[in-house]
């Protein structure tokens, strides 16, 4: 698929970075990055995983509030990774992207 995309758009440089691999690394070694909560949402409505499917993050009337120390959580809510986890992914992606970049004169 990437080869086809590159062939269709030869004027651009298509770069693929495997963020699944990066995420597995974060979840496998969370404490080395300062995370203490890997399977609990920072913002949720309680329960084992701080998650109730019918209550979205920030629904204060239904008890959904962010927890203290959001930087300790890999997941912000049931759908999204936290800002700190996003930064860790970006830190690992950027060198791979820069290494793959090629600039040719037009």
PDB file of C-alpha atoms in Angstrom:
ATOM      1  CA  UNK A   1       0.000   0.000   0.000  1.00  0.00           C
ATOM      2  CA  UNK A   2       2.785   2.452   0.870  1.00  0.00           C
ATOM      3  CA  UNK A   3       4.660   1.606  -2.308  1.00  0.00           C
ATOM      4  CA  UNK A   4       1.526   2.279  -4.350  1.00  0.00           C
ATOM      5  CA  UNK A   5       0.945   5.552  -2.537  1.00  0.00           C
ATOM      6  CA  UNK A   6       4.534   6.628  -3.184  1.00  0.00           C
ATOM      7  CA  UNK A   7       4.221   5.687  -6.858  1.00  0.00           C
ATOM      8  CA  UNK A   8       0.994   7.664  -7.211  1.00  0.00           C
ATOM      9  CA  UNK A   9       2.543  10.723  -5.553  1.00  0.00           C
ATOM     10  CA  UNK A  10       6.175  10.765  -6.608  1.00  0.00           C
ATOM     11  CA  UNK A  11       6.478  14.431  -5.628  1.00  0.00           C
ATOM     12  CA  UNK A  12       6.190  13.549  -1.923  1.00  0.00           C
ATOM     13  CA  UNK A  13       8.201  11.360   0.402  1.00  0.00           C
ATOM     14  CA  UNK A  14       5.949   8.777   2.099  1.00  0.00           C
ATOM     15  CA  UNK A  15       7.345   7.747   5.483  1.00  0.00           C
ATOM     16  CA  UNK A  16       5.949   4.981   7.682  1.00  0.00           C
ATOM     17  CA  UNK A  17       6.652   4.789  11.407  1.00  0.00           C
ATOM     18  CA  UNK A  18       5.330   1.867  13.456  1.00  0.00           C
ATOM     19  CA  UNK A  19       3.751   3.531  16.497  1.00  0.00           C
ATOM     20  CA  UNK A  20       2.382   0.192  17.688  1.00  0.00           C
ATOM     21  CA  UNK A  21       5.944  -0.873  18.452  1.00  0.00           C
ATOM     22  CA  UNK A  22       6.527   2.393  20.317  1.00  0.00           C
ATOM     23  CA  UNK A  23       3.316   2.000  22.323  1.00  0.00           C
ATOM     24  CA  UNK A  24       4.195  -1.585  23.276  1.00  0.00           C
ATOM     25  CA  UNK A  25       7.557  -0.316  24.515  1.00  0.00           C
ATOM     26  CA  UNK A  26       5.849   2.358  26.637  1.00  0.00           C
ATOM     27  CA  UNK A  27       3.448  -0.199  28.122  1.00  0.00           C
ATOM     28  CA  UNK A  28       6.230  -2.733  28.704  1.00  0.00           C
ATOM     29  CA  UNK A  29       8.572  -0.298  30.492  1.00  0.00           C
ATOM     30  CA  UNK A  30       6.291   2.418  31.879  1.00  0.00           C
ATOM     31  CA  UNK A  31       8.251   3.236  35.029  1.00  0.00           C
ATOM     32  CA  UNK A  32      11.351   4.185  33.027  1.00  0.00           C
ATOM     33  CA  UNK A  33       9.247   7.019  31.570  1.00  0.00           C
ATOM     34  CA  UNK A  34       7.556   8.035  34.820  1.00  0.00           C
ATOM     35  CA  UNK A  35       4.245   6.279  34.238  1.00  0.00           C
ATOM     36  CA  UNK A  36       2.593   4.441  37.124  1.00  0.00           C
ATOM     37  CA  UNK A  37      -0.869   3.939  35.594  1.00  0.00           C
ATOM     38  CA  UNK A  38      -0.927   1.882  32.402  1.00  0.00           C
ATOM     39  CA  UNK A  39      -4.413   0.383  32.402  1.00  0.00           C
ATOM     40  CA  UNK A  40      -6.457   3.076  34.140  1.00  0.00           C
ATOM     41  CA  UNK A  41      -7.830   6.180  32.424  1.00  0.00           C
ATOM     42  CA  UNK A  42      -6.845   9.518  33.934  1.00  0.00           C
ATOM     43  CA  UNK A  43     -10.244  11.021  33.188  1.00  0.00           C
ATOM     44  CA  UNK A  44     -13.209   8.772  33.757  1.00  0.00           C
ATOM     45  CA  UNK A  45     -16.106   7.846  35.986  1.00  0.00           C
ATOM     46  CA  UNK A  46     -14.695   5.219  38.316  1.00  0.00           C
ATOM     47  CA  UNK A  47     -14.540   1.474  38.314  1.00  0.00           C
ATOM     48  CA  UNK A  48     -11.574  -0.831  37.896  1.00  0.00           C
ATOM     49  CA  UNK A  49     -10.230   1.042  34.861  1.00  0.00           C
ATOM     50  CA  UNK A  50     -11.820   4.434  35.662  1.00  0.00           C
ATOM     51  CA  UNK A  51     -14.079   3.841  32.695  1.00  0.00           C
ATOM     52  CA  UNK A  52     -17.817   3.631  32.160  1.00  0.00           C
ATOM     53  CA  UNK A  53     -18.826   3.511  28.470  1.00  0.00           C
ATOM     54  CA  UNK A  54     -21.889   5.689  28.936  1.00  0.00           C
ATOM     55  CA  UNK A  55     -19.966   8.501  30.705  1.00  0.00           C
ATOM     56  CA  UNK A  56     -17.441  10.628  28.818  1.00  0.00           C
ATOM     57  CA  UNK A  57     -14.482  12.479  30.286  1.00  0.00           C
ATOM     58  CA  UNK A  58     -15.521  15.785  31.817  1.00  0.00           C
ATOM     59  CA  UNK A  59     -19.133  14.820  32.500  1.00  0.00           C
ATOM     60  CA  UNK A  60     -18.953  16.205  36.042  1.00  0.00           C
ATOM     61  CA  UNK A  61     -22.668  15.618  36.702  1.00  0.00           C
ATOM     62  CA  UNK A  62     -22.088  11.885  36.214  1.00  0.00           C
ATOM     63  CA  UNK A  63     -18.849  11.775  38.204  1.00  0.00           C
ATOM     64  CA  UNK A  64     -16.271  11.933  35.427  1.00  0.00           C
ATOM     65  CA  UNK A  65     -13.256  13.966  36.485  1.00  0.00           C
ATOM     66  CA  UNK A  66      -9.558  13.952  35.678  1.00  0.00           C
ATOM     67  CA  UNK A  67      -7.446  12.412  38.396  1.00  0.00           C
ATOM     68  CA  UNK A  68      -4.489  14.140  39.999  1.00  0.00           C
ATOM     69  CA  UNK A  69      -1.064  13.779  38.364  1.00  0.00           C
ATOM     70  CA  UNK A  70      -2.159  13.205  34.753  1.00  0.00           C
ATOM     71  CA  UNK A  71       1.487  12.727  33.748  1.00  0.00           C
ATOM     72  CA  UNK A  72       1.491   9.358  35.511  1.00  0.00           C
ATOM     73  CA  UNK A  73      -1.177   7.954  33.165  1.00  0.00           C
ATOM     74  CA  UNK A  74      -0.580   6.439  29.732  1.00  0.00           C
ATOM     75  CA  UNK A  75      -4.258   6.888  28.832  1.00  0.00           C
ATOM     76  CA  UNK A  76      -6.221  10.117  29.191  1.00  0.00           C
ATOM     77  CA  UNK A  77      -9.645   8.525  28.692  1.00  0.00           C
ATOM     78  CA  UNK A  78     -11.104   5.402  27.140  1.00  0.00           C
ATOM     79  CA  UNK A  79     -10.115   6.525  23.634  1.00  0.00           C
ATOM     80  CA  UNK A  80      -7.001   8.686  23.840  1.00  0.00           C
ATOM     81  CA  UNK A  81      -3.479   8.413  25.119  1.00  0.00           C
ATOM     82  CA  UNK A  82      -2.318  11.105  27.520  1.00  0.00           C
ATOM     83  CA  UNK A  83      -0.340  14.198  26.555  1.00  0.00           C
ATOM     84  CA  UNK A  84       2.787  12.759  28.182  1.00  0.00           C
ATOM     85  CA  UNK A  85       2.394   9.472  26.278  1.00  0.00           C
ATOM     86  CA  UNK A  86       1.922  11.455  23.051  1.00  0.00           C
ATOM     87  CA  UNK A  87       5.162  13.319  23.730  1.00  0.00           C
ATOM     88  CA  UNK A  88       6.999  10.033  24.294  1.00  0.00           C
ATOM     89  CA  UNK A  89       5.697   8.697  20.984  1.00  0.00           C
ATOM     90  CA  UNK A  90       6.724  11.907  19.215  1.00  0.00           C
ATOM     91  CA  UNK A  91      10.216  11.758  20.745  1.00  0.00           C
ATOM     92  CA  UNK A  92      10.675   8.306  19.253  1.00  0.00           C
ATOM     93  CA  UNK A  93       8.997   9.071  15.926  1.00  0.00           C
ATOM     94  CA  UNK A  94      10.827  12.273  15.035  1.00  0.00           C
ATOM     95  CA  UNK A  95      14.326  10.716  14.756  1.00  0.00           C
ATOM     96  CA  UNK A  96      12.919   7.942  12.543  1.00  0.00           C
ATOM     97  CA  UNK A  97      11.175  10.484  10.333  1.00  0.00           C
ATOM     98  CA  UNK A  98      14.250  12.702  10.068  1.00  0.00           C
ATOM     99  CA  UNK A  99      16.410   9.707   9.166  1.00  0.00           C
ATOM    100  CA  UNK A 100      13.999   8.775   6.376  1.00  0.00           C
ATOM    101  CA  UNK A 101      13.732  12.265   4.901  1.00  0.00           C
ATOM    102  CA  UNK A 102      15.434  12.906   1.612  1.00  0.00           C
ATOM    103  CA  UNK A 103      15.552  16.268  -0.018  1.00  0.00           C
ATOM    104  CA  UNK A 104      16.207  16.510  -3.699  1.00  0.00           C
ATOM    105  CA  UNK A 105      16.483  19.721  -5.672  1.00  0.00           C
ATOM    106  CA  UNK A 106      13.416  20.423  -7.753  1.00  0.00           C
TER     107      UNK A 106
END
